[in-house]
mmCIF file of C-alpha atoms in Angstrom:
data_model
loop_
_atom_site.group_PDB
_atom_site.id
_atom_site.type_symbol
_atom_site.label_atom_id
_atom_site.label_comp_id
_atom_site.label_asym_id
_atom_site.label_seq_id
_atom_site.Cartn_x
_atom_site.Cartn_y
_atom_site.Cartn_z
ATOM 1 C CA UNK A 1 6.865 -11.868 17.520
ATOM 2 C CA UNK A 2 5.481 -12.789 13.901
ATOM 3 C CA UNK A 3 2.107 -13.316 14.318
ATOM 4 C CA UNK A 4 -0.096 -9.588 14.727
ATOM 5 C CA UNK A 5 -2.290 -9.391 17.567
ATOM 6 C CA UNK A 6 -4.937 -7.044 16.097
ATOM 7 C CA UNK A 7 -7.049 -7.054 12.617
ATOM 8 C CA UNK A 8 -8.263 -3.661 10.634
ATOM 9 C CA UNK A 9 -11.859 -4.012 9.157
ATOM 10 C CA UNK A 10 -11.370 -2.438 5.205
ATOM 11 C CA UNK A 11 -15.115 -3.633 4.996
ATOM 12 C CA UNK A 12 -18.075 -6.283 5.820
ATOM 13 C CA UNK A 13 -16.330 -9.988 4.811
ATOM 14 C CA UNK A 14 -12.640 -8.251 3.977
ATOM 15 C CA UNK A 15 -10.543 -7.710 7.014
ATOM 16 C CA UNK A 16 -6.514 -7.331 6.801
ATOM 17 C CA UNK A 17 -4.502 -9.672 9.835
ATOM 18 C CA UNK A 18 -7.019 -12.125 8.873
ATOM 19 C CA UNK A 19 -6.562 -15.694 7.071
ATOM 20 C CA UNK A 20 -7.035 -14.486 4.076
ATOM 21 C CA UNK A 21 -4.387 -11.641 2.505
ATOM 22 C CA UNK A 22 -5.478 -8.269 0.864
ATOM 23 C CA UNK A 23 -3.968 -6.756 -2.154
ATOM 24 C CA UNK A 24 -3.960 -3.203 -2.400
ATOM 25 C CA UNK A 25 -3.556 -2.714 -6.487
ATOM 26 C CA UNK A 26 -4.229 -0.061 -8.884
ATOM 27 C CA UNK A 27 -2.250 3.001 -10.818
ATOM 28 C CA UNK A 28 0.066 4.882 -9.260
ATOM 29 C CA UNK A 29 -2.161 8.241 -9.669
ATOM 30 C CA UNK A 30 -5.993 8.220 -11.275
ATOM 31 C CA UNK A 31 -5.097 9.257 -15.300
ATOM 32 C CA UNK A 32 -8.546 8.451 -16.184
ATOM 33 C CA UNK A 33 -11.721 5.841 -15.453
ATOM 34 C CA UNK A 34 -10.780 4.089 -18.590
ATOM 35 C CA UNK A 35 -7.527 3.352 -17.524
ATOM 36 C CA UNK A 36 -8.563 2.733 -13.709
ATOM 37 C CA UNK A 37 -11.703 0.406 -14.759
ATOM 38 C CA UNK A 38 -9.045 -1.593 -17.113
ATOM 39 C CA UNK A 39 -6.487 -2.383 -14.530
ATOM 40 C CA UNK A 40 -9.119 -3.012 -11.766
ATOM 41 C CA UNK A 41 -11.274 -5.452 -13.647
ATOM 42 C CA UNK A 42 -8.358 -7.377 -14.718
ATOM 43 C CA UNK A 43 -6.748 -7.507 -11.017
ATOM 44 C CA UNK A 44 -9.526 -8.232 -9.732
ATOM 45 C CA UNK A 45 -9.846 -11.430 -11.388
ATOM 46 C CA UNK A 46 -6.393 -12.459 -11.055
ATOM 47 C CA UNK A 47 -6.811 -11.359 -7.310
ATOM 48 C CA UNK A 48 -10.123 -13.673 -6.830
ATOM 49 C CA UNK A 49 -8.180 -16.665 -8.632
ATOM 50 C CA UNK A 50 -5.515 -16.530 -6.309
ATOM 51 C CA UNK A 51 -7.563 -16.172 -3.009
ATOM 52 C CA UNK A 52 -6.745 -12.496 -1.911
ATOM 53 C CA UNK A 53 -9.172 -9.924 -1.081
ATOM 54 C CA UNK A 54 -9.266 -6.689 -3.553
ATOM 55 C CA UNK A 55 -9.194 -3.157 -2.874
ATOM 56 C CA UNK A 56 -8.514 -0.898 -5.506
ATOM 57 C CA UNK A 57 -6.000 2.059 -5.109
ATOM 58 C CA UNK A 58 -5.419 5.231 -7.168
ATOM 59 C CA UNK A 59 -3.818 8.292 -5.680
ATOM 60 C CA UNK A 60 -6.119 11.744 -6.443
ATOM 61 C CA UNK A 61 -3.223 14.137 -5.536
ATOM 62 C CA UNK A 62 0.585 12.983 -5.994
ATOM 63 C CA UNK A 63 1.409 15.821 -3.741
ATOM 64 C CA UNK A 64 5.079 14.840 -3.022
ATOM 65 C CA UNK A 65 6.695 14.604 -6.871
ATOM 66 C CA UNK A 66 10.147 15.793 -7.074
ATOM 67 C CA UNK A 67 9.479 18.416 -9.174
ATOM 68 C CA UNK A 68 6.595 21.127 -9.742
ATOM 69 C CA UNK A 69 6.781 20.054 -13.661
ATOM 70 C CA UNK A 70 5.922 16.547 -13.122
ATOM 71 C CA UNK A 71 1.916 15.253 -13.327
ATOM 72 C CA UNK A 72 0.370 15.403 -9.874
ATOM 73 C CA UNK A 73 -3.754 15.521 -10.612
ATOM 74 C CA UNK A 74 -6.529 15.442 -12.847
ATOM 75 C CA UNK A 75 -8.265 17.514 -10.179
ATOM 76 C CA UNK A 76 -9.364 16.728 -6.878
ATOM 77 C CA UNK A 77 -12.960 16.792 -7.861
ATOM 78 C CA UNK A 78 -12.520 14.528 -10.969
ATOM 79 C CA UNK A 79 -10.228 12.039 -9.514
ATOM 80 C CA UNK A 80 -12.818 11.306 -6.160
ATOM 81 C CA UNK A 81 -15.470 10.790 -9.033
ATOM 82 C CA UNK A 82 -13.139 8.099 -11.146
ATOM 83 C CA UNK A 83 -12.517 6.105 -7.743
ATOM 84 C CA UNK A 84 -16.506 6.058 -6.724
ATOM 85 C CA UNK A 85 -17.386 5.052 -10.266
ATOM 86 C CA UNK A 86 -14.542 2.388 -10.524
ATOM 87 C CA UNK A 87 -15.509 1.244 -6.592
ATOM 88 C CA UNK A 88 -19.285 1.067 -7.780
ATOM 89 C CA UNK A 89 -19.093 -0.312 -11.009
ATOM 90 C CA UNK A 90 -16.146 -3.499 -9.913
ATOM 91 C CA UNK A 91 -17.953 -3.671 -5.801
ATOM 92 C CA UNK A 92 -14.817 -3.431 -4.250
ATOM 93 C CA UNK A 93 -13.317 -1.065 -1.546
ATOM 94 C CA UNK A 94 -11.170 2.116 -2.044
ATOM 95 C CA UNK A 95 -7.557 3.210 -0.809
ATOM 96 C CA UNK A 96 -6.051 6.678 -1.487
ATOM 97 C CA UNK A 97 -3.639 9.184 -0.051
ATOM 98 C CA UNK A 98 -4.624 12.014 1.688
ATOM 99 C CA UNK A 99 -2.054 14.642 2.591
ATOM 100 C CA UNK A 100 -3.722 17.330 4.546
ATOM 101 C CA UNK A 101 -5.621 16.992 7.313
ATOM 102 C CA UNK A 102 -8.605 19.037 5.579
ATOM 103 C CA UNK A 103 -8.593 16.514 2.927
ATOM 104 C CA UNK A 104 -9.618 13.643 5.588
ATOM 105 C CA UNK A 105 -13.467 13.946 5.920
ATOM 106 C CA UNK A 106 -13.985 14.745 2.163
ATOM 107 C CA UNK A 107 -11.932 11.855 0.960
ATOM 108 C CA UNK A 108 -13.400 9.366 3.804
ATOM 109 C CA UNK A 109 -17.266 10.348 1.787
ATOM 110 C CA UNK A 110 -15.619 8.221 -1.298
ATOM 111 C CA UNK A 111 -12.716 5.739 -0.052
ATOM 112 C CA UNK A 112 -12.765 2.741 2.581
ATOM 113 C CA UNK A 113 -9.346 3.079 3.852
ATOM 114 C CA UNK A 114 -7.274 6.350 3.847
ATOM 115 C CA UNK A 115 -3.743 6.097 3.482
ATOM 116 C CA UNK A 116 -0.973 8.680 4.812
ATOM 117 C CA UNK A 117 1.997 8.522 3.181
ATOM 118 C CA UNK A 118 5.679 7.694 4.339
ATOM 119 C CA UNK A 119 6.698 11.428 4.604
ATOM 120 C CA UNK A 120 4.034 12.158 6.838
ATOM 121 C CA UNK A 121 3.839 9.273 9.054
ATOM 122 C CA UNK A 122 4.627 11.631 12.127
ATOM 123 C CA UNK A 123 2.009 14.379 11.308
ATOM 124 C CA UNK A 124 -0.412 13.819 14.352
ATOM 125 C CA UNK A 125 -2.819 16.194 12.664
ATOM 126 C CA UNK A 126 -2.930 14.536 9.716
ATOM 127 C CA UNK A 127 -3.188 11.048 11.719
ATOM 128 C CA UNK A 128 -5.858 12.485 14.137
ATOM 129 C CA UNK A 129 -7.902 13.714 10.869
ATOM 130 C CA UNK A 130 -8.124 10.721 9.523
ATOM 131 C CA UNK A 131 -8.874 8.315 12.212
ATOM 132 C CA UNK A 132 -11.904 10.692 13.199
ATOM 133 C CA UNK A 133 -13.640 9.653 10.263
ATOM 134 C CA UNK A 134 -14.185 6.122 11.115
ATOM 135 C CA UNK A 135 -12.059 4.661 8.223
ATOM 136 C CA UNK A 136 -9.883 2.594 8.282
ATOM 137 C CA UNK A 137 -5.977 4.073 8.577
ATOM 138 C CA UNK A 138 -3.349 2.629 6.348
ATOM 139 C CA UNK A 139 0.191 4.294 7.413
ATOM 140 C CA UNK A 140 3.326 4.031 5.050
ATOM 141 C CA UNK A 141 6.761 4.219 7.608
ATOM 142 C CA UNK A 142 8.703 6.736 6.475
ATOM 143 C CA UNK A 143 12.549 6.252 5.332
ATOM 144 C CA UNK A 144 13.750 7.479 8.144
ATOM 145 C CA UNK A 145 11.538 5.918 11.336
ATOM 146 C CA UNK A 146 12.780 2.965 13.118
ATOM 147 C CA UNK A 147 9.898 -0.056 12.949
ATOM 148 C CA UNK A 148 9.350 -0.186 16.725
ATOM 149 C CA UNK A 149 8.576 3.657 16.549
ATOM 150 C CA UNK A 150 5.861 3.222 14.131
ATOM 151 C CA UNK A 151 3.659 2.271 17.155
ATOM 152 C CA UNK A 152 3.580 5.377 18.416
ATOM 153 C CA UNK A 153 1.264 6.162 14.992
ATOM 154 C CA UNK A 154 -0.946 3.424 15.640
ATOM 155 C CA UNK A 155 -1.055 4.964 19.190
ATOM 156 C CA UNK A 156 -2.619 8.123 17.464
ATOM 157 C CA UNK A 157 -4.911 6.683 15.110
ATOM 158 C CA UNK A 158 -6.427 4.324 18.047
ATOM 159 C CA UNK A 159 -6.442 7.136 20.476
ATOM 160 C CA UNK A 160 -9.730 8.999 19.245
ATOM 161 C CA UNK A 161 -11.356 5.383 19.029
ATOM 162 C CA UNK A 162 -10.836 3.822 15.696
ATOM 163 C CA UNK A 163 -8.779 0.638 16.249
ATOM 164 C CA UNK A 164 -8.716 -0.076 12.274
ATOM 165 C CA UNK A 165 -4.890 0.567 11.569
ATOM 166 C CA UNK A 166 -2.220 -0.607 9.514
ATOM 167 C CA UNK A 167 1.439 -0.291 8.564
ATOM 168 C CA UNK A 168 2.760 -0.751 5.330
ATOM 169 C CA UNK A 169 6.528 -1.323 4.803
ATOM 170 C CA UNK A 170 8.191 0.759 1.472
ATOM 171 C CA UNK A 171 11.896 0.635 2.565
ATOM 172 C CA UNK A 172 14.379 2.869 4.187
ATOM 173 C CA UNK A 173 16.886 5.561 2.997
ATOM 174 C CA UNK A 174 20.756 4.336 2.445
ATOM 175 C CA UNK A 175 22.287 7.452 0.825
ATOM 176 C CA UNK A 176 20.729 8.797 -1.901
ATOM 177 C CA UNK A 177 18.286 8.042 -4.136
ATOM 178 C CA UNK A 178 18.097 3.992 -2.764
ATOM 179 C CA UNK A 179 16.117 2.187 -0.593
ATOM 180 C CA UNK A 180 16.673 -0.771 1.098
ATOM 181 C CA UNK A 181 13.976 -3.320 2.822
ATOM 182 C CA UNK A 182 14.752 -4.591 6.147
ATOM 183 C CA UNK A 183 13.077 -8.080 6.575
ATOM 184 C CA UNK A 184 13.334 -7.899 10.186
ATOM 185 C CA UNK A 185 11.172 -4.832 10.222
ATOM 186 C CA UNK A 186 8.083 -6.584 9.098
ATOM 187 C CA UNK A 187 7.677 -9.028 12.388
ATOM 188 C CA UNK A 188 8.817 -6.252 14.269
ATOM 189 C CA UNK A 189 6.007 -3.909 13.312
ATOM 190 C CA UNK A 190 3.020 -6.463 13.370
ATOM 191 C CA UNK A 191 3.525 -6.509 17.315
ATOM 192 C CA UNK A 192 1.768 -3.292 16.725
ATOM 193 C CA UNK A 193 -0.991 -3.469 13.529
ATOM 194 C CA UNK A 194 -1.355 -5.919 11.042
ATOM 195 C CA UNK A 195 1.458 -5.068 8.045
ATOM 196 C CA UNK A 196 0.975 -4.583 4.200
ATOM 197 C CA UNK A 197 4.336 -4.832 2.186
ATOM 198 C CA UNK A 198 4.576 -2.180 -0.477
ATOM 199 C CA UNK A 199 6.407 -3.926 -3.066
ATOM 200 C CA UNK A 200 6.351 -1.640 -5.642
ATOM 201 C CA UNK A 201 7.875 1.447 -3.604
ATOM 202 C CA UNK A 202 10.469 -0.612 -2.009
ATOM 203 C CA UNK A 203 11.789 -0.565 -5.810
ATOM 204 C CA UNK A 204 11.609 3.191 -6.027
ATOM 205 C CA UNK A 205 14.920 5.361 -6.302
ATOM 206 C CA UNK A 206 13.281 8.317 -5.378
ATOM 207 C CA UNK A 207 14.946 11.098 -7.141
ATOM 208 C CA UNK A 208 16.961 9.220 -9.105
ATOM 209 C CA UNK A 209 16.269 9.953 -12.673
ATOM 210 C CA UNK A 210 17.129 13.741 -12.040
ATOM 211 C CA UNK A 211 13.622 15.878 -11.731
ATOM 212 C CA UNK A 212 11.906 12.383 -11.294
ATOM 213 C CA UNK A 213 12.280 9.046 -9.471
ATOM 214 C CA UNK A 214 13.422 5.475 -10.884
ATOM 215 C CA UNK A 215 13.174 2.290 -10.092
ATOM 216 C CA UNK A 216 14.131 -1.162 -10.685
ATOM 217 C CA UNK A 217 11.477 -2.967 -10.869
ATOM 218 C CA UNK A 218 13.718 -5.940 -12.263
ATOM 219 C CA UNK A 219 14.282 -6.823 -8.076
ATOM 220 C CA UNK A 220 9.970 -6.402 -7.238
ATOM 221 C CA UNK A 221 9.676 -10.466 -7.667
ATOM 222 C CA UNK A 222 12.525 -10.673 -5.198
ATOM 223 C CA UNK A 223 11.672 -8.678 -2.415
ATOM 224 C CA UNK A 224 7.457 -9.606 -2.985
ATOM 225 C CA UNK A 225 8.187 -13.202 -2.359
ATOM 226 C CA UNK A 226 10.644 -12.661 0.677
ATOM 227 C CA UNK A 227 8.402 -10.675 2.231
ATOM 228 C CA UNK A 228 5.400 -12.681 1.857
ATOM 229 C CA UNK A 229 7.686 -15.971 2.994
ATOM 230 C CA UNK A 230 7.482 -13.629 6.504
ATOM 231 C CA UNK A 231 3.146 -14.402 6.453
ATOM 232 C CA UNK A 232 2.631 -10.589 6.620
ATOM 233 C CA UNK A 233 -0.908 -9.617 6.140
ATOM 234 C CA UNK A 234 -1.451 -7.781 2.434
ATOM 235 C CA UNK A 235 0.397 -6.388 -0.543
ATOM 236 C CA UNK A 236 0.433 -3.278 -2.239
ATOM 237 C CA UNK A 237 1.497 -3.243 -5.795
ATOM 238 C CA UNK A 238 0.851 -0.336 -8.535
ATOM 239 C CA UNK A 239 0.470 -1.934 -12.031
ATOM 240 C CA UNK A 240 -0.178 -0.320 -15.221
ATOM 241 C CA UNK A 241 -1.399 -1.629 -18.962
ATOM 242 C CA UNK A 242 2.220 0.726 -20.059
ATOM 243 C CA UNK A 243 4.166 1.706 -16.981
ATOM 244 C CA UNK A 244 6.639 3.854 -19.570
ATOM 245 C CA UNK A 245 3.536 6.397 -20.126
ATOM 246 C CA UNK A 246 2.502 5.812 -16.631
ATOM 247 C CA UNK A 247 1.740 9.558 -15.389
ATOM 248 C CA UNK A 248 3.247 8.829 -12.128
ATOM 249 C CA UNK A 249 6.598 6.387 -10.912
ATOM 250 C CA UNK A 250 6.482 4.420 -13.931
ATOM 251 C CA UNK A 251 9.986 2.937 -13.463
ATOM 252 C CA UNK A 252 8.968 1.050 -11.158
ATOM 253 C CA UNK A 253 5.084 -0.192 -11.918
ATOM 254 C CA UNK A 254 4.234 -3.493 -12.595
ATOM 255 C CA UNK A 255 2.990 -4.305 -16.187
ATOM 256 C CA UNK A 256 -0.451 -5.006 -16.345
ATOM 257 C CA UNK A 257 -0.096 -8.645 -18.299
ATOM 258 C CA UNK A 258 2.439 -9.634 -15.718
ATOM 259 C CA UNK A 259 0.105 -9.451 -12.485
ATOM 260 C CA UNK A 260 -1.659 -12.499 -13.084
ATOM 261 C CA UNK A 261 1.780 -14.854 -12.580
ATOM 262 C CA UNK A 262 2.726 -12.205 -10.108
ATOM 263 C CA UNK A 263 0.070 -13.206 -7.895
ATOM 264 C CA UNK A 264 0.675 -16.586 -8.356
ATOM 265 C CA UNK A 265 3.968 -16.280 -7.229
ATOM 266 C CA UNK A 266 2.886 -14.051 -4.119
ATOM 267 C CA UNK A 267 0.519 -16.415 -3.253
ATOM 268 C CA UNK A 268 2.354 -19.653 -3.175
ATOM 269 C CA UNK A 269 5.205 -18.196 -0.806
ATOM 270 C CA UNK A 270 2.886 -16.265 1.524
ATOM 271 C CA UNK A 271 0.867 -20.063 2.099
ATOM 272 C CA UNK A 272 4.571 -20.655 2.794
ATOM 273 C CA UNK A 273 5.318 -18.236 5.384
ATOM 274 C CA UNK A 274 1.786 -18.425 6.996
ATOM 275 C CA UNK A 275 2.543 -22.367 7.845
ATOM 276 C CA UNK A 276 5.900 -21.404 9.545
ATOM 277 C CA UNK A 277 5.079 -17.798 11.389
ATOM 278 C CA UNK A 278 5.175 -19.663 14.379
ATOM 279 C CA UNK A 279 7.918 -21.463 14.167
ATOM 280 C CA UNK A 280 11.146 -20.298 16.729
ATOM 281 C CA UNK A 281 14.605 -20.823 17.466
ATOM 282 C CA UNK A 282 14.925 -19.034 20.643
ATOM 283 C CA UNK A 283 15.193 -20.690 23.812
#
């Protein structure tokens, strides 16, 4: 059941189900190029030293804050411009949300993968839009979808032809404002697409600081090296040089200066859980 039967092309030389994992790392939302070129030229570094791939990921749009007051955009315009110039001037590949289907084709002009986020997992629209560009898919489950039902979004995405798709694991709802991460969910969802573990939204209490979320990011070690001890195919992790004047989810960011070690760590148990994904104890 561990091991994924299927790869997704991000670009030439970087494909995610391979041997090789890919770290999907950036802000939480683009602030600003200076800000976006600092944290991707470090990462990518640490990310190169530690034998991942790199893609670099800023959201343009945080369309889905808890409230209207909080930051969502520096423009739709702006941000598209920060993530070419950061993609161009550091030669790595893009990731970013889009959350309308209209957004799909203009987005797909800038970004290598397109990622739909865990609200909208079940918007066939939205799913249909972006697989028609060619791009690669990268699909959050939502809080409330079973893992074996999250191949019925793969289904869409490969159904207009694009067989580049991925699922990314961010926890499920228990009550309010928590989420919880169910291990088995991971080798349960690779049967279907290779799997990225979203470490730093698994963290998240959404809601929970009133008219924004929190987080702990005190358990992200934790849950990053259990879930890499499954040999799951990438990691997603949202970093920042201050995550307390973060824009966007600071509570839960990973400090810049920490990344390097935090890789480190990732690495060693995901070598771990790549020499045992095959190992069984059913008859």
């Amino acid at each position: 059941m561990n091991r994924t039967t299927s790869t997704m092309k991000i670009r030439e030389g970087i494909v995610l189900g391979s041997d090789k994992p890919v770290l999907f790392s950036g802000p939480c939302a683009v602030e600003s190029y200076d800000i976006c070129l600092e944290i991707g030229t470090k990462v990518k570094a640490w990310a190169q030293e530690n034998g991942f791939h790199y893609v670099f990921k800023a959201s343009f749009d945080k369309a889905n804050r808890t409230s209207s007051n909080s930051f969502r955009s520096i423009g739709m315009d702006k941000s598209l411009e920060v993530l070419q110039r950061v993609g161009k001037a550091l030669d790595v590949p893009l990731v970013t949300d889009i959350h309308e289907s209209y957004q799909a084709a203009e987005v797909a002009e800038v970004v290598d993968v397109l990622q739909i986020p865990a609200f909208l997992c079940r918007q066939t629209d939205l799913l249909l839009a972006a697989a028609e560009t060619g791009k690669a898919v990268k699909i959050k489950r939502g809080q409330f979808m079973a893992p074996e039902d999250m191949q019925y979004a793969v289904k869409k995405v490969r159904s207009v032809g694009n067989e580049n798709v991925c699922l990314t694991e961010r926890g499920f709802s228990l009550g309010y404002h928590n989420l919880v991460v169910d291990m088995r969910g991971l080798p349960i969802m690779r049967q279907f697409a290779p799997v990225v573990f979203d470490i730093t939204h698994s963290v998240q209490q959404p809601g929970g600081q009133g008219g924004s979320s929190g987080g702990q990011r005190e358990f992200a070690p934790v849950l990053a090296r259990a879930a890499a001890a499954t040999g799951i195919d990438g990691f997603f992790i949202e970093t920042h040089p201050e995550p307390a004047k973060a824009l966007s989810d600071g509570p839960n960011l990973i400090p810049l200066a920490k990344m390097g070690d935090f890789l480190t760590m990732l690495k060693e148990s995901w070598a771990l859980g790549r020499k045992y994904q095959d190992f069984k104890v059913e008859e």
